[in-house]
PDB file of C-alpha atoms in Angstrom:
ATOM      1  CA  MET T   6     130.214  84.988  85.540  1.00 93.00           C
ATOM      2  CA  PRO T   7     129.765  88.106  87.713  1.00 97.00           C
ATOM      3  CA  SER T   8     126.230  88.605  88.970  1.00 98.00           C
ATOM      4  CA  VAL T   9     124.494  91.969  89.278  1.00 98.00           C
ATOM      5  CA  LEU T  10     121.348  93.175  91.015  1.00 98.00           C
ATOM      6  CA  ILE T  11     119.916  96.447  89.710  1.00 98.00           C
ATOM      7  CA  LEU T  12     117.020  98.017  91.575  1.00 98.00           C
ATOM      8  CA  ILE T  13     114.101  99.747  89.891  1.00 97.00           C
ATOM      9  CA  ALA T  14     111.052 101.632  91.179  1.00 95.00           C
ATOM     10  CA  ASP T  15     108.326 103.851  89.840  1.00 95.00           C
ATOM     11  CA  GLY T  16     110.123 107.014  88.745  1.00 96.00           C
ATOM     12  CA  THR T  17     113.488 105.400  87.953  1.00 97.00           C
ATOM     13  CA  GLU T  18     115.399 107.193  85.199  1.00 97.00           C
ATOM     14  CA  GLU T  19     115.141 105.025  82.076  1.00 97.00           C
ATOM     15  CA  MET T  20     118.555 105.721  80.570  1.00 97.00           C
ATOM     16  CA  GLU T  21     120.416 105.112  83.812  1.00 98.00           C
ATOM     17  CA  PHE T  22     118.630 101.789  84.257  1.00 98.00           C
ATOM     18  CA  THR T  23     118.710 100.486  80.685  1.00 98.00           C
ATOM     19  CA  ILE T  24     122.224 101.651  79.711  1.00 98.00           C
ATOM     20  CA  THR T  25     123.685 100.144  82.870  1.00 98.00           C
ATOM     21  CA  TYR T  26     121.725  96.910  82.515  1.00 98.00           C
ATOM     22  CA  ASP T  27     122.544  96.503  78.825  1.00 98.00           C
ATOM     23  CA  THR T  28     126.239  97.368  79.154  1.00 98.00           C
ATOM     24  CA  LEU T  29     126.741  94.918  82.005  1.00 98.00           C
ATOM     25  CA  ILE T  30     125.067  92.166  79.933  1.00 98.00           C
ATOM     26  CA  ARG T  31     127.429  92.987  77.040  1.00 98.00           C
ATOM     27  CA  GLY T  32     130.303  92.733  79.494  1.00 98.00           C
ATOM     28  CA  GLY T  33     129.353  89.167  80.323  1.00 97.00           C
ATOM     29  CA  CYS T  34     127.490  89.673  83.593  1.00 98.00           C
ATOM     30  CA  SER T  35     124.312  87.997  84.738  1.00 98.00           C
ATOM     31  CA  VAL T  36     121.901  90.855  85.559  1.00 98.00           C
ATOM     32  CA  ILE T  37     118.649  90.704  87.519  1.00 97.00           C
ATOM     33  CA  SER T  38     116.326  93.654  88.173  1.00 97.00           C
ATOM     34  CA  ALA T  39     114.257  93.925  91.352  1.00 96.00           C
ATOM     35  CA  PHE T  40     111.252  96.197  91.883  1.00 95.00           C
ATOM     36  CA  VAL T  41     111.293  98.278  95.075  1.00 95.00           C
ATOM     37  CA  PRO T  42     107.768  99.250  96.163  1.00 91.00           C
ATOM     38  CA  ASP T  43     107.097 102.628  97.744  1.00 87.00           C
ATOM     39  CA  ILE T  44     106.796 102.076 101.495  1.00 80.00           C
ATOM     40  CA  ALA T  45     104.679 105.241 101.717  1.00 67.00           C
ATOM     41  CA  TYR T  46     101.915 103.264 100.001  1.00 61.00           C
ATOM     42  CA  GLY T  47     102.284 100.062 101.947  1.00 59.00           C
ATOM     43  CA  GLY T  48     105.252  98.689 100.048  1.00 56.00           C
ATOM     44  CA  LEU T  49     104.046  95.106 100.261  1.00 56.00           C
ATOM     45  CA  PRO T  50     105.300  92.742  97.554  1.00 56.00           C
ATOM     46  CA  GLY T  51     102.918  90.589  95.594  1.00 56.00           C
ATOM     47  CA  VAL T  52     103.455  87.422  93.612  1.00 54.00           C
ATOM     48  CA  SER T  53     104.632  89.200  90.455  1.00 63.00           C
ATOM     49  CA  PRO T  54     106.249  92.640  90.221  1.00 73.00           C
ATOM     50  CA  PRO T  55     104.229  95.313  88.419  1.00 80.00           C
ATOM     51  CA  LEU T  56     105.503  97.313  85.498  1.00 87.00           C
ATOM     52  CA  ALA T  57     107.775 100.067  86.777  1.00 91.00           C
ATOM     53  CA  LYS T  58     106.569 103.378  85.328  1.00 91.00           C
ATOM     54  CA  CYS T  59     109.823 105.238  84.824  1.00 91.00           C
ATOM     55  CA  SER T  60     110.572 108.963  84.952  1.00 92.00           C
ATOM     56  CA  ARG T  61     109.731 109.669  81.298  1.00 92.00           C
ATOM     57  CA  GLY T  62     106.754 107.321  81.117  1.00 86.00           C
ATOM     58  CA  MET T  63     108.477 104.183  79.849  1.00 90.00           C
ATOM     59  CA  ASN T  64     107.163 100.977  81.427  1.00 92.00           C
ATOM     60  CA  ILE T  65     109.768  98.345  82.314  1.00 93.00           C
ATOM     61  CA  MET T  66     108.978  94.858  83.592  1.00 94.00           C
ATOM     62  CA  PRO T  67     111.333  93.966  86.459  1.00 95.00           C
ATOM     63  CA  ASP T  68     112.554  90.402  86.874  1.00 95.00           C
ATOM     64  CA  ARG T  69     111.461  90.103  90.492  1.00 94.00           C
ATOM     65  CA  TYR T  70     110.289  91.900  93.594  1.00 92.00           C
ATOM     66  CA  PHE T  71     112.936  93.274  95.915  1.00 94.00           C
ATOM     67  CA  ASP T  72     113.372  90.965  98.902  1.00 93.00           C
ATOM     68  CA  LEU T  73     116.173  91.620 101.378  1.00 94.00           C
ATOM     69  CA  ALA T  74     116.591  87.911 102.091  1.00 93.00           C
ATOM     70  CA  GLU T  75     117.058  87.095  98.397  1.00 93.00           C
ATOM     71  CA  CYS T  76     119.160  90.078  97.281  1.00 96.00           C
ATOM     72  CA  GLY T  77     122.226  89.917  99.493  1.00 96.00           C
ATOM     73  CA  PRO T  78     125.962  90.004  98.749  1.00 97.00           C
ATOM     74  CA  ASP T  79     126.077  86.215  99.034  1.00 96.00           C
ATOM     75  CA  ARG T  80     124.135  86.096  95.730  1.00 97.00           C
ATOM     76  CA  TYR T  81     125.399  89.105  93.757  1.00 98.00           C
ATOM     77  CA  ASP T  82     128.745  90.795  93.124  1.00 98.00           C
ATOM     78  CA  LEU T  83     127.321  94.252  92.423  1.00 98.00           C
ATOM     79  CA  LEU T  84     124.311  96.243  93.611  1.00 98.00           C
ATOM     80  CA  VAL T  85     123.197  99.131  91.368  1.00 98.00           C
ATOM     81  CA  ILE T  86     120.894 101.974  92.414  1.00 98.00           C
ATOM     82  CA  PRO T  87     119.842 104.168  89.478  1.00 98.00           C
ATOM     83  CA  GLY T  88     118.486 107.690  89.766  1.00 96.00           C
ATOM     84  CA  GLY T  89     115.348 109.466  88.756  1.00 96.00           C
ATOM     85  CA  ALA T  90     113.993 111.701  91.501  1.00 94.00           C
ATOM     86  CA  LYS T  91     110.950 109.654  92.524  1.00 95.00           C
ATOM     87  CA  GLY T  92     112.605 106.267  92.099  1.00 96.00           C
ATOM     88  CA  ALA T  93     115.707 107.355  94.015  1.00 97.00           C
ATOM     89  CA  GLU T  94     113.536 108.682  96.828  1.00 96.00           C
ATOM     90  CA  THR T  95     111.655 105.376  97.055  1.00 96.00           C
ATOM     91  CA  MET T  96     114.892 103.400  97.212  1.00 96.00           C
ATOM     92  CA  SER T  97     116.807 105.702  99.535  1.00 97.00           C
ATOM     93  CA  LYS T  98     113.960 105.824 102.076  1.00 96.00           C
ATOM     94  CA  HIS T  99     113.379 102.065 102.094  1.00 96.00           C
ATOM     95  CA  PRO T 100     114.903 100.596 105.298  1.00 96.00           C
ATOM     96  CA  SER T 101     115.648  97.247 103.650  1.00 96.00           C
ATOM     97  CA  VAL T 102     117.501  98.951 100.777  1.00 97.00           C
ATOM     98  CA  GLN T 103     119.548 100.888 103.335  1.00 98.00           C
ATOM     99  CA  GLU T 104     120.384  97.646 105.113  1.00 98.00           C
ATOM    100  CA  LEU T 105     121.254  95.943 101.817  1.00 98.00           C
ATOM    101  CA  ILE T 106     123.704  98.707 100.909  1.00 98.00           C
ATOM    102  CA  ARG T 107     125.469  98.353 104.256  1.00 98.00           C
ATOM    103  CA  ARG T 108     125.720  94.592 103.798  1.00 98.00           C
ATOM    104  CA  TYR T 109     127.338  94.948 100.372  1.00 98.00           C
ATOM    105  CA  ILE T 110     129.801  97.547 101.644  1.00 98.00           C
ATOM    106  CA  GLU T 111     130.671  95.450 104.703  1.00 97.00           C
ATOM    107  CA  ARG T 112     131.217  92.359 102.539  1.00 97.00           C
ATOM    108  CA  ARG T 113     133.358  94.457 100.178  1.00 97.00           C
ATOM    109  CA  LYS T 114     131.037  93.856  97.241  1.00 98.00           C
ATOM    110  CA  LEU T 115     130.575  96.662  94.710  1.00 98.00           C
ATOM    111  CA  VAL T 116     127.777  99.207  95.054  1.00 98.00           C
ATOM    112  CA  GLY T 117     126.995 101.543  92.141  1.00 98.00           C
ATOM    113  CA  MET T 118     124.837 104.658  92.498  1.00 98.00           C
ATOM    114  CA  ILE T 119     124.060 107.150  89.755  1.00 98.00           C
ATOM    115  CA  CYS T 120     122.306 110.524  89.710  1.00 98.00           C
ATOM    116  CA  ALA T 121     119.906 110.959  92.648  1.00 97.00           C
ATOM    117  CA  GLY T 122     120.543 107.315  93.474  1.00 98.00           C
ATOM    118  CA  SER T 123     123.547 108.590  95.449  1.00 98.00           C
ATOM    119  CA  LEU T 124     121.104 109.819  98.109  1.00 98.00           C
ATOM    120  CA  ALA T 125     121.022 106.212  99.287  1.00 98.00           C
ATOM    121  CA  ALA T 126     124.628 106.594 100.461  1.00 98.00           C
ATOM    122  CA  LYS T 127     123.394 109.211 102.921  1.00 98.00           C
ATOM    123  CA  THR T 128     120.312 107.344 104.131  1.00 98.00           C
ATOM    124  CA  ALA T 129     122.374 104.143 104.518  1.00 98.00           C
ATOM    125  CA  LYS T 130     124.721 106.213 106.705  1.00 97.00           C
ATOM    126  CA  LEU T 131     127.868 105.385 104.752  1.00 98.00           C
ATOM    127  CA  PRO T 132     130.987 107.091 106.111  1.00 97.00           C
ATOM    128  CA  MET T 133     132.495 110.282 104.703  1.00 97.00           C
ATOM    129  CA  GLN T 134     134.207 109.457 101.404  1.00 97.00           C
ATOM    130  CA  PRO T 135     134.477 110.739  97.809  1.00 98.00           C
ATOM    131  CA  LEU T 136     131.141 110.684  95.989  1.00 98.00           C
ATOM    132  CA  THR T 137     129.238 112.398  93.180  1.00 98.00           C
ATOM    133  CA  SER T 138     125.612 112.734  92.100  1.00 98.00           C
ATOM    134  CA  HIS T 139     123.243 114.735  89.960  1.00 98.00           C
ATOM    135  CA  PRO T 140     123.775 118.462  90.678  1.00 97.00           C
ATOM    136  CA  SER T 141     120.163 118.746  91.888  1.00 96.00           C
ATOM    137  CA  VAL T 142     120.937 116.712  95.022  1.00 97.00           C
ATOM    138  CA  LYS T 143     124.462 117.989  95.669  1.00 97.00           C
ATOM    139  CA  SER T 144     123.313 120.172  98.582  1.00 96.00           C
ATOM    140  CA  GLU T 145     121.915 117.085 100.335  1.00 95.00           C
ATOM    141  CA  LEU T 146     125.223 115.256 100.072  1.00 97.00           C
ATOM    142  CA  ASP T 147     128.139 117.679 100.130  1.00 93.00           C
ATOM    143  CA  THR T 148     128.178 118.117 103.919  1.00 94.00           C
ATOM    144  CA  HIS T 149     128.148 114.333 104.480  1.00 95.00           C
ATOM    145  CA  PHE T 150     130.656 113.321 101.814  1.00 97.00           C
ATOM    146  CA  ASP T 151     133.753 114.548  99.998  1.00 97.00           C
ATOM    147  CA  TYR T 152     131.752 115.743  97.002  1.00 98.00           C
ATOM    148  CA  VAL T 153     133.504 115.518  93.617  1.00 97.00           C
ATOM    149  CA  GLU T 154     132.157 116.891  90.327  1.00 95.00           C
ATOM    150  CA  ALA T 155     133.487 114.149  88.055  1.00 97.00           C
ATOM    151  CA  PRO T 156     131.624 111.812  85.667  1.00 97.00           C
ATOM    152  CA  VAL T 157     132.465 108.745  87.768  1.00 98.00           C
ATOM    153  CA  VAL T 158     133.934 108.581  91.260  1.00 98.00           C
ATOM    154  CA  ILE T 159     135.373 105.368  92.710  1.00 98.00           C
ATOM    155  CA  SER T 160     135.779 105.191  96.479  1.00 97.00           C
ATOM    156  CA  ASP T 161     136.902 101.747  97.518  1.00 95.00           C
ATOM    157  CA  ASN T 162     133.872  99.569  96.596  1.00 97.00           C
ATOM    158  CA  LEU T 163     131.422 102.475  96.110  1.00 98.00           C
ATOM    159  CA  VAL T 164     131.070 103.796  92.541  1.00 98.00           C
ATOM    160  CA  THR T 165     128.988 106.923  91.912  1.00 98.00           C
ATOM    161  CA  SER T 166     128.079 108.908  88.810  1.00 98.00           C
ATOM    162  CA  ARG T 167     126.158 112.047  87.813  1.00 98.00           C
ATOM    163  CA  GLY T 168     123.237 111.430  85.464  1.00 97.00           C
ATOM    164  CA  PRO T 169     121.959 110.141  82.109  1.00 96.00           C
ATOM    165  CA  GLY T 170     124.860 111.766  80.256  1.00 96.00           C
ATOM    166  CA  THR T 171     127.414 109.831  82.308  1.00 98.00           C
ATOM    167  CA  ALA T 172     125.534 106.510  82.250  1.00 98.00           C
ATOM    168  CA  PHE T 173     127.858 104.903  79.685  1.00 98.00           C
ATOM    169  CA  ALA T 174     130.952 105.983  81.607  1.00 98.00           C
ATOM    170  CA  PHE T 175     129.375 104.597  84.785  1.00 98.00           C
ATOM    171  CA  ALA T 176     128.369 101.292  83.193  1.00 98.00           C
ATOM    172  CA  LEU T 177     131.725 100.756  81.478  1.00 98.00           C
ATOM    173  CA  THR T 178     133.516 101.451  84.761  1.00 98.00           C
ATOM    174  CA  LEU T 179     131.402  98.787  86.438  1.00 98.00           C
ATOM    175  CA  VAL T 180     132.244  96.345  83.635  1.00 98.00           C
ATOM    176  CA  GLU T 181     135.936  97.055  84.110  1.00 98.00           C
ATOM    177  CA  LEU T 182     135.748  96.547  87.873  1.00 98.00           C
ATOM    178  CA  LEU T 183     133.867  93.264  87.501  1.00 98.00           C
ATOM    179  CA  CYS T 184     135.313  91.837  84.292  1.00 97.00           C
ATOM    180  CA  GLY T 185     138.603  93.664  83.685  1.00 97.00           C
ATOM    181  CA  ALA T 186     139.918  96.465  81.476  1.00 97.00           C
ATOM    182  CA  GLU T 187     140.364  94.168  78.489  1.00 97.00           C
ATOM    183  CA  ARG T 188     136.694  93.176  78.536  1.00 97.00           C
ATOM    184  CA  ARG T 189     135.685  96.824  78.808  1.00 97.00           C
ATOM    185  CA  GLU T 190     137.619  97.620  75.642  1.00 96.00           C
ATOM    186  CA  GLU T 191     136.230  94.573  73.831  1.00 96.00           C
ATOM    187  CA  ILE T 192     132.645  95.769  74.261  1.00 96.00           C
ATOM    188  CA  ARG T 193     133.369  99.484  73.928  1.00 95.00           C
ATOM    189  CA  GLY T 194     134.482  99.280  70.286  1.00 93.00           C
ATOM    190  CA  PRO T 195     131.308  97.717  68.844  1.00 94.00           C
ATOM    191  CA  MET T 196     129.215 100.300  70.728  1.00 95.00           C
ATOM    192  CA  VAL T 197     130.679 102.873  68.280  1.00 95.00           C
ATOM    193  CA  PHE T 198     131.164 105.930  70.454  1.00 93.00           C
ATOM    194  CA  PRO T 199     132.045 109.088  68.480  1.00 93.00           C
ATOM    195  CA  SER T 200     135.746 109.789  68.057  1.00 91.00           C
ATOM    196  CA  GLY T 201     137.093 111.654  71.070  1.00 89.00           C
ATOM    197  CA  THR T 202     134.531 110.305  73.550  1.00 90.00           C
ATOM    198  CA  PRO T 203     136.477 110.195  76.822  1.00 88.00           C
ATOM    199  CA  TRP T 204     135.117 106.805  77.799  1.00 85.00           C
TER     200      TRP T 204
END
């Protein structure tokens, strides 16, 4: 069973987190969420992670605190970084998240970034390659990457997407990469997308 680590912080975009989490579970993955504290306010983990207050006010209880030693590519097949301006900033500026991204890329494990979460590709100093993001952060990325305005962009083992409206396309792409095209189609049907939906 493929294993997935999805990060969450205060300010994470709810749809990008929950749609990705839920779709990967439907695909047959084991999914764990880890709370990334804001290093600007100390960023010290406690015994239990707090509720993450997301971008629209929804509170989500993460499974665990983020810990670099426990979140590596030896334990998970996919690392997901959702967007939401404040949450993406917290994650992208966290040195241990930057290091984690590099470890996954170096080990050729999948890394998924959506919306402003793609800023972490820049702060982790990933090489020039195709990438997309929410339009609001395009100007921070388009001189460092081959910026593409597509719903989902796959560049080797980096998968990026644009925002809440592309979250299903993003999540289904991750399911396909981890579990195969047949499994993607098996779960897509019961989700009852409107006729003509491109994903």
